[in-house]
């Protein structure tokens, strides 16, 4: 069994505030939210990140933009606006090496780069 943190969350061995789940994707609240709405959307299958896509992870990840748009509506940020980002590697700011997308909204997120 993988020791990966997000694999454990996907297997529900570590609790999280799950907001969506299907056969291949799961979305949950970030434990250290950077905005009023801060969700993480991940494929259940492990892959390190966008630079390391397996065919299975790619197929799951291809569905993430549509899911993000649905969650943006459900969490009340569609009208005000939101951001979907995936940090990749050390300079990209990635700290958990299981592919994930941050859905952020509920406040002005400013320019393209976090300070
Ligand atoms: P990254 O820095 O890799 O782009 O994003 C990792 C995210 O995972 C961070 O925003 C961090 O707050 C979040 N995170 C780290 N550990 C946990 C955890 O145990 N539970 C949840 N829900 N989020 C976590
Ligand atoms: Zn994993």
mmCIF file of C-alpha atoms and ligand atoms in Angstrom:
data_model
loop_
_atom_site.group_PDB
_atom_site.id
_atom_site.type_symbol
_atom_site.label_atom_id
_atom_site.label_comp_id
_atom_site.label_asym_id
_atom_site.label_seq_id
_atom_site.Cartn_x
_atom_site.Cartn_y
_atom_site.Cartn_z
ATOM 1 C CA UNK A 1 0.000 0.000 0.000
ATOM 2 C CA UNK A 2 1.220 3.469 -0.888
ATOM 3 C CA UNK A 3 2.517 5.691 1.889
ATOM 4 C CA UNK A 4 1.478 8.725 -0.157
ATOM 5 C CA UNK A 5 -0.628 11.188 1.880
ATOM 6 C CA UNK A 6 -3.235 11.747 -0.838
ATOM 7 C CA UNK A 7 -3.467 8.023 -1.616
ATOM 8 C CA UNK A 8 -4.289 7.557 2.055
ATOM 9 C CA UNK A 9 -6.912 10.321 1.870
ATOM 10 C CA UNK A 10 -8.380 8.706 -1.274
ATOM 11 C CA UNK A 11 -8.545 5.368 0.575
ATOM 12 C CA UNK A 12 -10.052 7.200 3.590
ATOM 13 C CA UNK A 13 -7.298 6.002 5.865
ATOM 14 C CA UNK A 14 -6.760 9.672 6.744
ATOM 15 C CA UNK A 15 -9.892 11.766 7.323
ATOM 16 C CA UNK A 16 -10.662 14.728 5.106
ATOM 17 C CA UNK A 17 -13.653 16.904 4.323
ATOM 18 C CA UNK A 18 -14.740 15.213 1.099
ATOM 19 C CA UNK A 19 -16.955 17.304 -1.162
ATOM 20 C CA UNK A 20 -17.101 14.989 -4.202
ATOM 21 C CA UNK A 21 -16.213 11.410 -5.073
ATOM 22 C CA UNK A 22 -16.674 9.071 -8.008
ATOM 23 C CA UNK A 23 -14.825 6.024 -9.326
ATOM 24 C CA UNK A 24 -11.676 7.870 -10.376
ATOM 25 C CA UNK A 25 -11.721 11.345 -8.755
ATOM 26 C CA UNK A 26 -12.066 12.696 -5.240
ATOM 27 C CA UNK A 27 -12.257 16.305 -4.041
ATOM 28 C CA UNK A 28 -11.779 17.527 -0.492
ATOM 29 C CA UNK A 29 -11.132 20.738 1.434
ATOM 30 C CA UNK A 30 -7.535 21.868 1.803
ATOM 31 C CA UNK A 31 -6.440 21.586 5.422
ATOM 32 C CA UNK A 32 -4.683 25.008 5.261
ATOM 33 C CA UNK A 33 -7.073 27.032 3.092
ATOM 34 C CA UNK A 34 -5.577 29.964 1.205
ATOM 35 C CA UNK A 35 -8.991 31.345 0.249
ATOM 36 C CA UNK A 36 -12.588 31.028 1.534
ATOM 37 C CA UNK A 37 -13.040 28.220 -0.994
ATOM 38 C CA UNK A 38 -9.957 26.020 -1.303
ATOM 39 C CA UNK A 39 -10.599 22.521 -2.594
ATOM 40 C CA UNK A 40 -8.171 19.879 -3.792
ATOM 41 C CA UNK A 41 -9.215 17.671 -6.701
ATOM 42 C CA UNK A 42 -7.185 14.509 -7.265
ATOM 43 C CA UNK A 43 -7.269 11.358 -9.357
ATOM 44 C CA UNK A 44 -7.581 8.381 -7.018
ATOM 45 C CA UNK A 45 -4.809 6.601 -8.884
ATOM 46 C CA UNK A 46 -1.335 7.677 -7.816
ATOM 47 C CA UNK A 47 0.901 9.731 -10.072
ATOM 48 C CA UNK A 48 3.389 12.332 -8.894
ATOM 49 C CA UNK A 49 2.208 15.284 -10.921
ATOM 50 C CA UNK A 50 1.607 16.725 -14.366
ATOM 51 C CA UNK A 51 5.161 15.872 -15.393
ATOM 52 C CA UNK A 52 4.590 12.228 -14.597
ATOM 53 C CA UNK A 53 1.171 11.360 -16.068
ATOM 54 C CA UNK A 54 0.307 7.715 -16.546
ATOM 55 C CA UNK A 55 -2.447 6.923 -19.061
ATOM 56 C CA UNK A 56 -4.817 6.088 -16.203
ATOM 57 C CA UNK A 57 -4.067 9.305 -14.331
ATOM 58 C CA UNK A 58 -4.346 11.306 -17.547
ATOM 59 C CA UNK A 59 -7.788 9.877 -18.282
ATOM 60 C CA UNK A 60 -8.969 10.771 -14.788
ATOM 61 C CA UNK A 61 -7.328 14.216 -14.817
ATOM 62 C CA UNK A 62 -8.969 15.083 -18.134
ATOM 63 C CA UNK A 63 -12.276 15.207 -16.255
ATOM 64 C CA UNK A 64 -11.014 17.635 -13.604
ATOM 65 C CA UNK A 65 -11.778 20.974 -15.362
ATOM 66 C CA UNK A 66 -15.442 20.040 -15.791
ATOM 67 C CA UNK A 67 -15.650 18.853 -12.172
ATOM 68 C CA UNK A 68 -13.974 22.055 -10.997
ATOM 69 C CA UNK A 69 -16.572 24.127 -12.835
ATOM 70 C CA UNK A 70 -19.347 22.136 -11.175
ATOM 71 C CA UNK A 71 -17.772 22.525 -7.724
ATOM 72 C CA UNK A 72 -17.294 26.257 -8.335
ATOM 73 C CA UNK A 73 -21.056 26.543 -8.823
ATOM 74 C CA UNK A 74 -21.824 24.357 -5.806
ATOM 75 C CA UNK A 75 -19.462 26.344 -3.578
ATOM 76 C CA UNK A 76 -20.806 29.699 -4.709
ATOM 77 C CA UNK A 77 -17.815 31.131 -6.559
ATOM 78 C CA UNK A 78 -18.847 30.743 -10.200
ATOM 79 C CA UNK A 79 -20.163 34.300 -10.422
ATOM 80 C CA UNK A 80 -17.280 35.943 -8.528
ATOM 81 C CA UNK A 81 -14.559 33.885 -10.205
ATOM 82 C CA UNK A 82 -12.096 31.187 -9.280
ATOM 83 C CA UNK A 83 -8.753 29.629 -10.159
ATOM 84 C CA UNK A 84 -7.649 26.075 -10.910
ATOM 85 C CA UNK A 85 -3.927 25.397 -10.537
ATOM 86 C CA UNK A 86 -1.552 22.479 -10.237
ATOM 87 C CA UNK A 87 1.898 23.066 -8.784
ATOM 88 C CA UNK A 88 4.580 20.943 -10.405
ATOM 89 C CA UNK A 89 7.946 20.205 -8.835
ATOM 90 C CA UNK A 90 10.049 22.187 -6.383
ATOM 91 C CA UNK A 91 10.062 25.566 -8.177
ATOM 92 C CA UNK A 92 6.354 25.102 -8.899
ATOM 93 C CA UNK A 93 5.749 24.959 -5.156
ATOM 94 C CA UNK A 94 4.571 21.357 -5.052
ATOM 95 C CA UNK A 95 4.708 19.860 -1.572
ATOM 96 C CA UNK A 96 2.528 16.749 -1.936
ATOM 97 C CA UNK A 97 3.697 14.514 -4.766
ATOM 98 C CA UNK A 98 0.356 13.072 -5.817
ATOM 99 C CA UNK A 99 -1.240 14.936 -8.724
ATOM 100 C CA UNK A 100 -3.734 17.491 -7.479
ATOM 101 C CA UNK A 101 -5.471 20.651 -8.602
ATOM 102 C CA UNK A 102 -6.280 23.521 -6.260
ATOM 103 C CA UNK A 103 -9.683 25.143 -6.771
ATOM 104 C CA UNK A 104 -9.505 28.587 -5.158
ATOM 105 C CA UNK A 105 -12.124 31.294 -4.883
ATOM 106 C CA UNK A 106 -14.210 33.483 -2.622
ATOM 107 C CA UNK A 107 -11.815 36.444 -2.637
ATOM 108 C CA UNK A 108 -9.764 38.359 -5.172
ATOM 109 C CA UNK A 109 -6.790 36.131 -5.887
ATOM 110 C CA UNK A 110 -4.654 38.952 -7.252
ATOM 111 C CA UNK A 111 -2.046 38.463 -9.948
ATOM 112 C CA UNK A 112 -0.896 35.201 -11.429
ATOM 113 C CA UNK A 113 1.850 34.560 -8.870
ATOM 114 C CA UNK A 114 1.413 34.185 -5.122
ATOM 115 C CA UNK A 115 3.716 36.505 -3.162
HETATM 116 P P1 LIG B 1 0.959 21.666 -3.107
HETATM 117 O O1 LIG B 1 1.797 22.550 -2.216
HETATM 118 O O2 LIG B 1 1.622 20.326 -3.291
HETATM 119 O O3 LIG B 1 0.563 22.302 -4.395
HETATM 120 O O4 LIG B 1 -0.406 21.443 -2.351
HETATM 121 C C1 LIG B 1 -0.560 20.555 -1.291
HETATM 122 C C2 LIG B 1 -1.750 21.009 -0.497
HETATM 123 O O5 LIG B 1 -2.144 19.959 0.338
HETATM 124 C C3 LIG B 1 -1.458 22.211 0.389
HETATM 125 O O6 LIG B 1 -2.322 23.301 0.035
HETATM 126 C C4 LIG B 1 -1.748 21.695 1.798
HETATM 127 O O7 LIG B 1 -2.376 22.661 2.618
HETATM 128 C C5 LIG B 1 -2.625 20.514 1.545
HETATM 129 N N1 LIG B 1 -2.510 19.457 2.550
HETATM 130 C C6 LIG B 1 -1.371 18.970 3.104
HETATM 131 N N2 LIG B 1 -1.646 17.987 3.975
HETATM 132 C C7 LIG B 1 -3.002 17.843 3.962
HETATM 133 C C8 LIG B 1 -3.886 16.967 4.668
HETATM 134 O O8 LIG B 1 -3.497 16.119 5.471
HETATM 135 N N3 LIG B 1 -5.217 17.126 4.421
HETATM 136 C C9 LIG B 1 -5.685 18.050 3.523
HETATM 137 N N4 LIG B 1 -7.007 18.114 3.347
HETATM 138 N N5 LIG B 1 -4.877 18.878 2.847
HETATM 139 C C10 LIG B 1 -3.548 18.775 3.061
HETATM 140 ZN ZN1 LIG B 2 -0.592 9.043 -4.063
#
